[in-house]
PDB file of C-alpha atoms in Angstrom:
ATOM      1  CA  UNK A 451    -137.423  94.797  55.510  1.00  0.00           C
ATOM      2  CA  UNK A 452    -140.472  97.140  54.984  1.00  0.00           C
ATOM      3  CA  UNK A 453    -140.222 100.419  57.092  1.00  0.00           C
ATOM      4  CA  UNK A 454    -141.267 103.978  57.130  1.00  0.00           C
ATOM      5  CA  UNK A 455    -138.811 106.959  58.033  1.00  0.00           C
ATOM      6  CA  UNK A 456    -139.885 110.515  58.808  1.00  0.00           C
ATOM      7  CA  UNK A 457    -136.934 112.783  58.622  1.00  0.00           C
ATOM      8  CA  UNK A 458    -136.979 115.376  61.465  1.00  0.00           C
ATOM      9  CA  UNK A 459    -139.044 114.999  64.728  1.00  0.00           C
ATOM     10  CA  UNK A 460    -139.630 118.504  64.913  1.00  0.00           C
ATOM     11  CA  UNK A 461    -140.359 121.372  62.479  1.00  0.00           C
ATOM     12  CA  UNK A 462    -140.828 125.017  63.246  1.00  0.00           C
ATOM     13  CA  UNK A 463    -142.039 127.280  60.634  1.00  0.00           C
ATOM     14  CA  UNK A 464    -143.360 130.881  60.720  1.00  0.00           C
ATOM     15  CA  UNK A 465    -146.876 131.860  59.844  1.00  0.00           C
ATOM     16  CA  UNK A 466    -147.305 131.908  56.141  1.00  0.00           C
ATOM     17  CA  UNK A 467    -144.132 130.120  55.341  1.00  0.00           C
ATOM     18  CA  UNK A 468    -143.815 126.892  53.473  1.00  0.00           C
ATOM     19  CA  UNK A 469    -144.470 123.690  55.274  1.00  0.00           C
ATOM     20  CA  UNK A 470    -142.323 120.586  54.161  1.00  0.00           C
ATOM     21  CA  UNK A 471    -142.467 117.181  56.099  1.00  0.00           C
ATOM     22  CA  UNK A 472    -140.372 114.135  54.662  1.00  0.00           C
ATOM     23  CA  UNK A 473    -141.408 110.612  54.557  1.00  0.00           C
ATOM     24  CA  UNK A 474    -139.654 107.777  52.808  1.00  0.00           C
ATOM     25  CA  UNK A 475    -140.382 104.127  52.867  1.00  0.00           C
ATOM     26  CA  UNK A 476    -138.745 100.771  51.957  1.00  0.00           C
ATOM     27  CA  UNK A 477    -140.559  98.336  49.930  1.00  0.00           C
ATOM     28  CA  UNK A 478    -139.907  96.415  46.829  1.00  0.00           C
ATOM     29  CA  UNK A 479    -143.502  96.984  45.826  1.00  0.00           C
ATOM     30  CA  UNK A 480    -145.141 100.542  45.772  1.00  0.00           C
ATOM     31  CA  UNK A 481    -147.427 100.592  48.770  1.00  0.00           C
ATOM     32  CA  UNK A 482    -150.346 102.659  49.540  1.00  0.00           C
ATOM     33  CA  UNK A 483    -149.413 105.895  51.219  1.00  0.00           C
ATOM     34  CA  UNK A 484    -151.099 108.214  53.707  1.00  0.00           C
ATOM     35  CA  UNK A 485    -150.656 111.415  55.744  1.00  0.00           C
ATOM     36  CA  UNK A 486    -152.479 111.650  59.118  1.00  0.00           C
ATOM     37  CA  UNK A 487    -152.500 114.681  61.608  1.00  0.00           C
ATOM     38  CA  UNK A 488    -153.057 114.277  65.169  1.00  0.00           C
ATOM     39  CA  UNK A 489    -153.929 116.835  67.542  1.00  0.00           C
ATOM     40  CA  UNK A 490    -153.152 116.643  71.448  1.00  0.00           C
ATOM     41  CA  UNK A 491    -155.323 113.838  73.060  1.00  0.00           C
ATOM     42  CA  UNK A 492    -157.147 113.167  69.903  1.00  0.00           C
ATOM     43  CA  UNK A 493    -157.220 110.359  67.367  1.00  0.00           C
ATOM     44  CA  UNK A 494    -155.573 110.512  63.940  1.00  0.00           C
ATOM     45  CA  UNK A 495    -157.530 112.433  61.074  1.00  0.00           C
ATOM     46  CA  UNK A 496    -156.417 111.652  57.410  1.00  0.00           C
ATOM     47  CA  UNK A 497    -154.967 114.420  55.411  1.00  0.00           C
ATOM     48  CA  UNK A 498    -154.548 112.647  52.167  1.00  0.00           C
ATOM     49  CA  UNK A 499    -153.678 109.172  50.564  1.00  0.00           C
ATOM     50  CA  UNK A 500    -152.143 107.872  47.529  1.00  0.00           C
ATOM     51  CA  UNK A 501    -153.233 104.530  46.235  1.00  0.00           C
ATOM     52  CA  UNK A 502    -153.222 104.633  42.317  1.00  0.00           C
ATOM     53  CA  UNK A 503    -153.307 107.239  39.546  1.00  0.00           C
ATOM     54  CA  UNK A 504    -151.904 110.669  39.762  1.00  0.00           C
ATOM     55  CA  UNK A 505    -148.892 111.012  41.809  1.00  0.00           C
ATOM     56  CA  UNK A 506    -149.543 114.419  43.022  1.00  0.00           C
ATOM     57  CA  UNK A 507    -152.214 114.043  45.750  1.00  0.00           C
ATOM     58  CA  UNK A 508    -154.251 116.922  47.186  1.00  0.00           C
ATOM     59  CA  UNK A 509    -155.759 116.661  50.748  1.00  0.00           C
ATOM     60  CA  UNK A 510    -157.613 118.728  53.210  1.00  0.00           C
ATOM     61  CA  UNK A 511    -156.464 122.149  54.867  1.00  0.00           C
ATOM     62  CA  UNK A 512    -154.503 122.883  51.718  1.00  0.00           C
ATOM     63  CA  UNK A 513    -152.038 120.060  52.110  1.00  0.00           C
ATOM     64  CA  UNK A 514    -150.847 117.871  49.128  1.00  0.00           C
ATOM     65  CA  UNK A 515    -148.084 115.328  48.763  1.00  0.00           C
ATOM     66  CA  UNK A 516    -146.315 113.748  45.839  1.00  0.00           C
ATOM     67  CA  UNK A 517    -145.331 110.140  45.473  1.00  0.00           C
ATOM     68  CA  UNK A 518    -142.019 109.567  44.078  1.00  0.00           C
ATOM     69  CA  UNK A 519    -141.439 105.870  43.066  1.00  0.00           C
ATOM     70  CA  UNK A 520    -137.623 106.402  42.146  1.00  0.00           C
ATOM     71  CA  UNK A 521    -137.042 107.988  45.511  1.00  0.00           C
ATOM     72  CA  UNK A 522    -139.460 106.007  47.425  1.00  0.00           C
ATOM     73  CA  UNK A 523    -140.774 109.158  49.103  1.00  0.00           C
ATOM     74  CA  UNK A 524    -143.963 110.818  49.757  1.00  0.00           C
ATOM     75  CA  UNK A 525    -143.270 114.315  51.263  1.00  0.00           C
ATOM     76  CA  UNK A 526    -146.096 116.610  52.489  1.00  0.00           C
ATOM     77  CA  UNK A 527    -146.239 120.094  51.738  1.00  0.00           C
ATOM     78  CA  UNK A 528    -148.392 123.170  52.462  1.00  0.00           C
ATOM     79  CA  UNK A 529    -147.454 126.396  50.684  1.00  0.00           C
ATOM     80  CA  UNK A 530    -148.631 128.750  53.692  1.00  0.00           C
ATOM     81  CA  UNK A 531    -148.581 127.588  57.151  1.00  0.00           C
ATOM     82  CA  UNK A 532    -151.319 128.774  59.622  1.00  0.00           C
ATOM     83  CA  UNK A 533    -151.425 128.619  63.222  1.00  0.00           C
ATOM     84  CA  UNK A 534    -154.050 125.872  63.159  1.00  0.00           C
ATOM     85  CA  UNK A 535    -151.522 123.555  61.511  1.00  0.00           C
ATOM     86  CA  UNK A 536    -149.569 123.120  64.716  1.00  0.00           C
ATOM     87  CA  UNK A 537    -150.033 119.317  65.430  1.00  0.00           C
ATOM     88  CA  UNK A 538    -148.159 116.089  64.988  1.00  0.00           C
ATOM     89  CA  UNK A 539    -147.855 114.527  61.365  1.00  0.00           C
ATOM     90  CA  UNK A 540    -147.711 110.874  60.738  1.00  0.00           C
ATOM     91  CA  UNK A 541    -146.785 109.314  57.545  1.00  0.00           C
ATOM     92  CA  UNK A 542    -148.288 105.770  57.187  1.00  0.00           C
ATOM     93  CA  UNK A 543    -147.756 103.084  54.692  1.00  0.00           C
ATOM     94  CA  UNK A 544    -149.880 100.031  53.600  1.00  0.00           C
ATOM     95  CA  UNK A 545    -147.468  97.202  52.697  1.00  0.00           C
ATOM     96  CA  UNK A 546    -150.370  94.325  52.459  1.00  0.00           C
ATOM     97  CA  UNK A 547    -154.003  94.353  52.702  1.00  0.00           C
ATOM     98  CA  UNK A 548    -154.605  95.303  56.269  1.00  0.00           C
ATOM     99  CA  UNK A 549    -152.417  96.805  58.625  1.00  0.00           C
ATOM    100  CA  UNK A 550    -150.855 100.344  58.478  1.00  0.00           C
ATOM    101  CA  UNK A 551    -147.194 100.986  59.440  1.00  0.00           C
ATOM    102  CA  UNK A 552    -146.391 104.512  60.827  1.00  0.00           C
ATOM    103  CA  UNK A 553    -143.434 106.662  60.901  1.00  0.00           C
ATOM    104  CA  UNK A 554    -142.490 108.006  64.247  1.00  0.00           C
ATOM    105  CA  UNK A 555    -144.186 111.386  63.585  1.00  0.00           C
ATOM    106  CA  UNK A 556    -143.122 114.977  63.003  1.00  0.00           C
ATOM    107  CA  UNK A 557    -144.217 117.725  65.414  1.00  0.00           C
ATOM    108  CA  UNK A 558    -144.990 121.015  63.681  1.00  0.00           C
ATOM    109  CA  UNK A 559    -144.935 124.408  65.560  1.00  0.00           C
ATOM    110  CA  UNK A 560    -145.877 127.748  63.843  1.00  0.00           C
ATOM    111  CA  UNK A 561    -144.358 130.863  64.916  1.00  0.00           C
ATOM    112  CA  UNK A 562    -146.754 133.975  64.777  1.00  0.00           C
TER     113      UNK A 562
ATOM    114  CA  UNK B1459    -173.144 107.691  62.504  1.00  0.00           C
ATOM    115  CA  UNK B1460    -170.647 110.024  63.660  1.00  0.00           C
ATOM    116  CA  UNK B1461    -167.563 107.654  63.257  1.00  0.00           C
ATOM    117  CA  UNK B1462    -165.664 105.292  65.425  1.00  0.00           C
ATOM    118  CA  UNK B1463    -166.025 105.892  69.225  1.00  0.00           C
ATOM    119  CA  UNK B1464    -164.071 104.424  72.192  1.00  0.00           C
ATOM    120  CA  UNK B1465    -164.640 104.154  76.022  1.00  0.00           C
ATOM    121  CA  UNK B1466    -163.391 105.194  78.303  1.00  0.00           C
ATOM    122  CA  UNK B1467    -161.163 108.087  76.834  1.00  0.00           C
ATOM    123  CA  UNK B1468    -158.929 107.929  79.785  1.00  0.00           C
ATOM    124  CA  UNK B1469    -158.103 105.114  82.173  1.00  0.00           C
ATOM    125  CA  UNK B1470    -155.904 105.345  85.284  1.00  0.00           C
ATOM    126  CA  UNK B1471    -155.036 101.950  86.925  1.00  0.00           C
ATOM    127  CA  UNK B1472    -152.655 100.458  89.369  1.00  0.00           C
ATOM    128  CA  UNK B1473    -150.094  97.995  88.283  1.00  0.00           C
ATOM    129  CA  UNK B1474    -151.686  94.378  88.398  1.00  0.00           C
ATOM    130  CA  UNK B1475    -155.067  95.361  87.783  1.00  0.00           C
ATOM    131  CA  UNK B1476    -157.146  94.409  84.634  1.00  0.00           C
ATOM    132  CA  UNK B1477    -158.726  96.766  82.432  1.00  0.00           C
ATOM    133  CA  UNK B1478    -160.929  96.619  79.320  1.00  0.00           C
ATOM    134  CA  UNK B1479    -161.479  99.049  76.628  1.00  0.00           C
ATOM    135  CA  UNK B1480    -164.414  99.319  74.061  1.00  0.00           C
ATOM    136  CA  UNK B1481    -164.464 100.250  70.444  1.00  0.00           C
ATOM    137  CA  UNK B1482    -167.613 100.829  68.431  1.00  0.00           C
ATOM    138  CA  UNK B1483    -166.623 100.884  64.752  1.00  0.00           C
ATOM    139  CA  UNK B1484    -168.660 102.680  62.000  1.00  0.00           C
ATOM    140  CA  UNK B1485    -171.805 100.789  61.522  1.00  0.00           C
ATOM    141  CA  UNK B1486    -171.374  99.183  58.227  1.00  0.00           C
ATOM    142  CA  UNK B1487    -167.738  98.561  58.545  1.00  0.00           C
ATOM    143  CA  UNK B1488    -166.529  94.751  58.749  1.00  0.00           C
ATOM    144  CA  UNK B1489    -162.888  95.277  59.563  1.00  0.00           C
ATOM    145  CA  UNK B1490    -161.742  96.494  63.013  1.00  0.00           C
ATOM    146  CA  UNK B1491    -158.200  97.317  64.072  1.00  0.00           C
ATOM    147  CA  UNK B1492    -156.377  98.084  67.294  1.00  0.00           C
ATOM    148  CA  UNK B1493    -153.189  99.929  67.505  1.00  0.00           C
ATOM    149  CA  UNK B1494    -151.091 101.101  70.465  1.00  0.00           C
ATOM    150  CA  UNK B1495    -149.211 104.563  70.539  1.00  0.00           C
ATOM    151  CA  UNK B1496    -146.629 105.298  72.980  1.00  0.00           C
ATOM    152  CA  UNK B1497    -145.496 108.822  73.837  1.00  0.00           C
ATOM    153  CA  UNK B1498    -143.309 110.359  71.017  1.00  0.00           C
ATOM    154  CA  UNK B1499    -144.046 107.315  68.545  1.00  0.00           C
ATOM    155  CA  UNK B1500    -146.326 106.573  65.818  1.00  0.00           C
ATOM    156  CA  UNK B1501    -149.061 103.996  66.226  1.00  0.00           C
ATOM    157  CA  UNK B1502    -148.249 100.256  66.231  1.00  0.00           C
ATOM    158  CA  UNK B1503    -150.534  97.570  64.783  1.00  0.00           C
ATOM    159  CA  UNK B1504    -151.708  95.060  67.552  1.00  0.00           C
ATOM    160  CA  UNK B1505    -154.520  92.973  65.943  1.00  0.00           C
ATOM    161  CA  UNK B1506    -157.429  93.185  63.462  1.00  0.00           C
ATOM    162  CA  UNK B1507    -160.751  91.525  62.925  1.00  0.00           C
ATOM    163  CA  UNK B1508    -162.773  90.776  59.863  1.00  0.00           C
ATOM    164  CA  UNK B1509    -166.255  90.439  61.084  1.00  0.00           C
ATOM    165  CA  UNK B1510    -165.981  88.360  64.404  1.00  0.00           C
ATOM    166  CA  UNK B1511    -162.789  86.607  63.158  1.00  0.00           C
ATOM    167  CA  UNK B1512    -159.522  87.703  64.788  1.00  0.00           C
ATOM    168  CA  UNK B1513    -157.178  87.392  61.491  1.00  0.00           C
ATOM    169  CA  UNK B1514    -153.805  88.714  62.721  1.00  0.00           C
ATOM    170  CA  UNK B1515    -152.018  89.421  66.112  1.00  0.00           C
ATOM    171  CA  UNK B1516    -148.805  91.491  66.366  1.00  0.00           C
ATOM    172  CA  UNK B1517    -145.833  90.082  68.590  1.00  0.00           C
ATOM    173  CA  UNK B1518    -146.596  93.228  70.597  1.00  0.00           C
ATOM    174  CA  UNK B1519    -149.775  91.493  71.888  1.00  0.00           C
ATOM    175  CA  UNK B1520    -148.488  89.552  74.860  1.00  0.00           C
ATOM    176  CA  UNK B1521    -150.495  86.718  76.669  1.00  0.00           C
ATOM    177  CA  UNK B1522    -151.938  89.489  79.011  1.00  0.00           C
ATOM    178  CA  UNK B1523    -153.793  90.983  76.000  1.00  0.00           C
ATOM    179  CA  UNK B1524    -156.799  89.594  74.579  1.00  0.00           C
ATOM    180  CA  UNK B1525    -159.324  91.240  71.999  1.00  0.00           C
ATOM    181  CA  UNK B1526    -162.732  90.196  70.940  1.00  0.00           C
ATOM    182  CA  UNK B1527    -165.360  91.065  68.701  1.00  0.00           C
ATOM    183  CA  UNK B1528    -168.260  88.688  69.687  1.00  0.00           C
ATOM    184  CA  UNK B1529    -170.820  89.618  67.200  1.00  0.00           C
ATOM    185  CA  UNK B1530    -168.799  91.552  64.444  1.00  0.00           C
ATOM    186  CA  UNK B1531    -169.942  94.858  65.670  1.00  0.00           C
ATOM    187  CA  UNK B1532    -168.098  96.293  68.871  1.00  0.00           C
ATOM    188  CA  UNK B1533    -164.815  95.101  70.147  1.00  0.00           C
ATOM    189  CA  UNK B1534    -163.103  94.998  73.421  1.00  0.00           C
ATOM    190  CA  UNK B1535    -159.413  94.828  74.372  1.00  0.00           C
ATOM    191  CA  UNK B1536    -158.581  93.473  77.626  1.00  0.00           C
ATOM    192  CA  UNK B1537    -155.229  93.937  79.599  1.00  0.00           C
ATOM    193  CA  UNK B1538    -154.505  91.529  82.395  1.00  0.00           C
ATOM    194  CA  UNK B1539    -152.105  92.248  85.126  1.00  0.00           C
ATOM    195  CA  UNK B1540    -151.296  95.693  83.723  1.00  0.00           C
ATOM    196  CA  UNK B1541    -147.790  96.860  83.943  1.00  0.00           C
ATOM    197  CA  UNK B1542    -146.214 100.384  83.889  1.00  0.00           C
ATOM    198  CA  UNK B1543    -145.024  99.473  80.103  1.00  0.00           C
ATOM    199  CA  UNK B1544    -148.655  99.344  79.142  1.00  0.00           C
ATOM    200  CA  UNK B1545    -149.178 103.079  79.645  1.00  0.00           C
ATOM    201  CA  UNK B1546    -149.960 104.229  76.157  1.00  0.00           C
ATOM    202  CA  UNK B1547    -152.860 105.414  73.945  1.00  0.00           C
ATOM    203  CA  UNK B1548    -154.775 102.560  72.561  1.00  0.00           C
ATOM    204  CA  UNK B1549    -156.592 103.496  69.272  1.00  0.00           C
ATOM    205  CA  UNK B1550    -159.341 101.833  67.206  1.00  0.00           C
ATOM    206  CA  UNK B1551    -160.015 101.963  63.578  1.00  0.00           C
ATOM    207  CA  UNK B1552    -162.386 100.505  61.296  1.00  0.00           C
ATOM    208  CA  UNK B1553    -162.742 100.026  57.639  1.00  0.00           C
ATOM    209  CA  UNK B1554    -164.945  98.576  54.956  1.00  0.00           C
ATOM    210  CA  UNK B1555    -163.276  95.550  53.220  1.00  0.00           C
ATOM    211  CA  UNK B1556    -164.259  95.656  49.532  1.00  0.00           C
ATOM    212  CA  UNK B1557    -163.641  93.498  46.654  1.00  0.00           C
ATOM    213  CA  UNK B1558    -160.708  95.329  45.445  1.00  0.00           C
ATOM    214  CA  UNK B1559    -158.413  98.133  46.335  1.00  0.00           C
ATOM    215  CA  UNK B1560    -157.512  99.735  49.670  1.00  0.00           C
ATOM    216  CA  UNK B1561    -160.026 100.481  52.179  1.00  0.00           C
ATOM    217  CA  UNK B1562    -159.519 103.805  54.219  1.00  0.00           C
ATOM    218  CA  UNK B1563    -159.066 103.110  58.042  1.00  0.00           C
ATOM    219  CA  UNK B1564    -161.113 105.663  60.174  1.00  0.00           C
ATOM    220  CA  UNK B1565    -159.686 106.132  63.580  1.00  0.00           C
ATOM    221  CA  UNK B1566    -161.414 106.706  66.835  1.00  0.00           C
ATOM    222  CA  UNK B1567    -160.208 109.271  69.627  1.00  0.00           C
ATOM    223  CA  UNK B1568    -158.346 106.656  71.488  1.00  0.00           C
ATOM    224  CA  UNK B1569    -158.331 105.321  75.017  1.00  0.00           C
ATOM    225  CA  UNK B1570    -155.300 106.792  77.093  1.00  0.00           C
ATOM    226  CA  UNK B1571    -154.281 104.267  79.622  1.00  0.00           C
ATOM    227  CA  UNK B1572    -151.904 105.198  82.677  1.00  0.00           C
ATOM    228  CA  UNK B1573    -150.544 102.519  84.894  1.00  0.00           C
ATOM    229  CA  UNK B1574    -149.356 103.705  88.262  1.00  0.00           C
TER     230      UNK B1574
END
C-alpha cells in the first residue's frame, strides 16, 4: 500500500542549529514529493517540491530536501534554524494524478 | 488574484445542524480539491472537481457530506446533521490541469468547524 511516514512528531532545535525533518514513502513508482509548512490556524504553504530532474531541491526560507530513490526518502533540512521556523511541517506525496497524501506532520519548536 | 479563499474561517455549530462552507479557487484553475485535517494529523483527501465534474470521492465522505461546483468556479461543501466527529479544519485547494506533469495545488486558509 502507498503511504507517507514522518519520523518524529516533535522536533526541538536551538536557534542557529541544523533542522532535519525525516520523510519516507512507500511506493513502487517514484511519486512527486512535497514539503508544506503550516502556521497556527492557517492553511498550507508550499516549501519545496520534487517532480523530475535534480534530486536536491531548494525551497523558500532556506530549506532544501533531497530525493533518494534507493531509500524512498525525502528529508527536509535547513542549516541554521530561525525563530520564525517554528511551525508544523508536512511531507506530502502525489501517487497519482490528483490527490496528495500527507504524513502526520512534525512540529518544530526553536529555542532561543 | 490573491489566491484561494475560504469562508467562513470559523464555524461553531450544535450537533445535528447543517453547515455549508464555500471555497473560491484561483480564477484560472480548473481543478478544485477538498481536504479535512483533524487535530494532530495531516490533511486527508475528501474529493476533487475538474471544472464542474466531481471526479473522485474518498470513503471519508459519508452520505452526510455533499460537495458541488456548479459553474466550475467556486465550490461548496455541505455537512448535514453534523456530529462531534466532524470537528476539523476543512481545507480547499486548487490547481491548473495541464497537458503533462504535476500541477501544484494551492491551499486556502481553511475553515475550522467546531461541533458542540
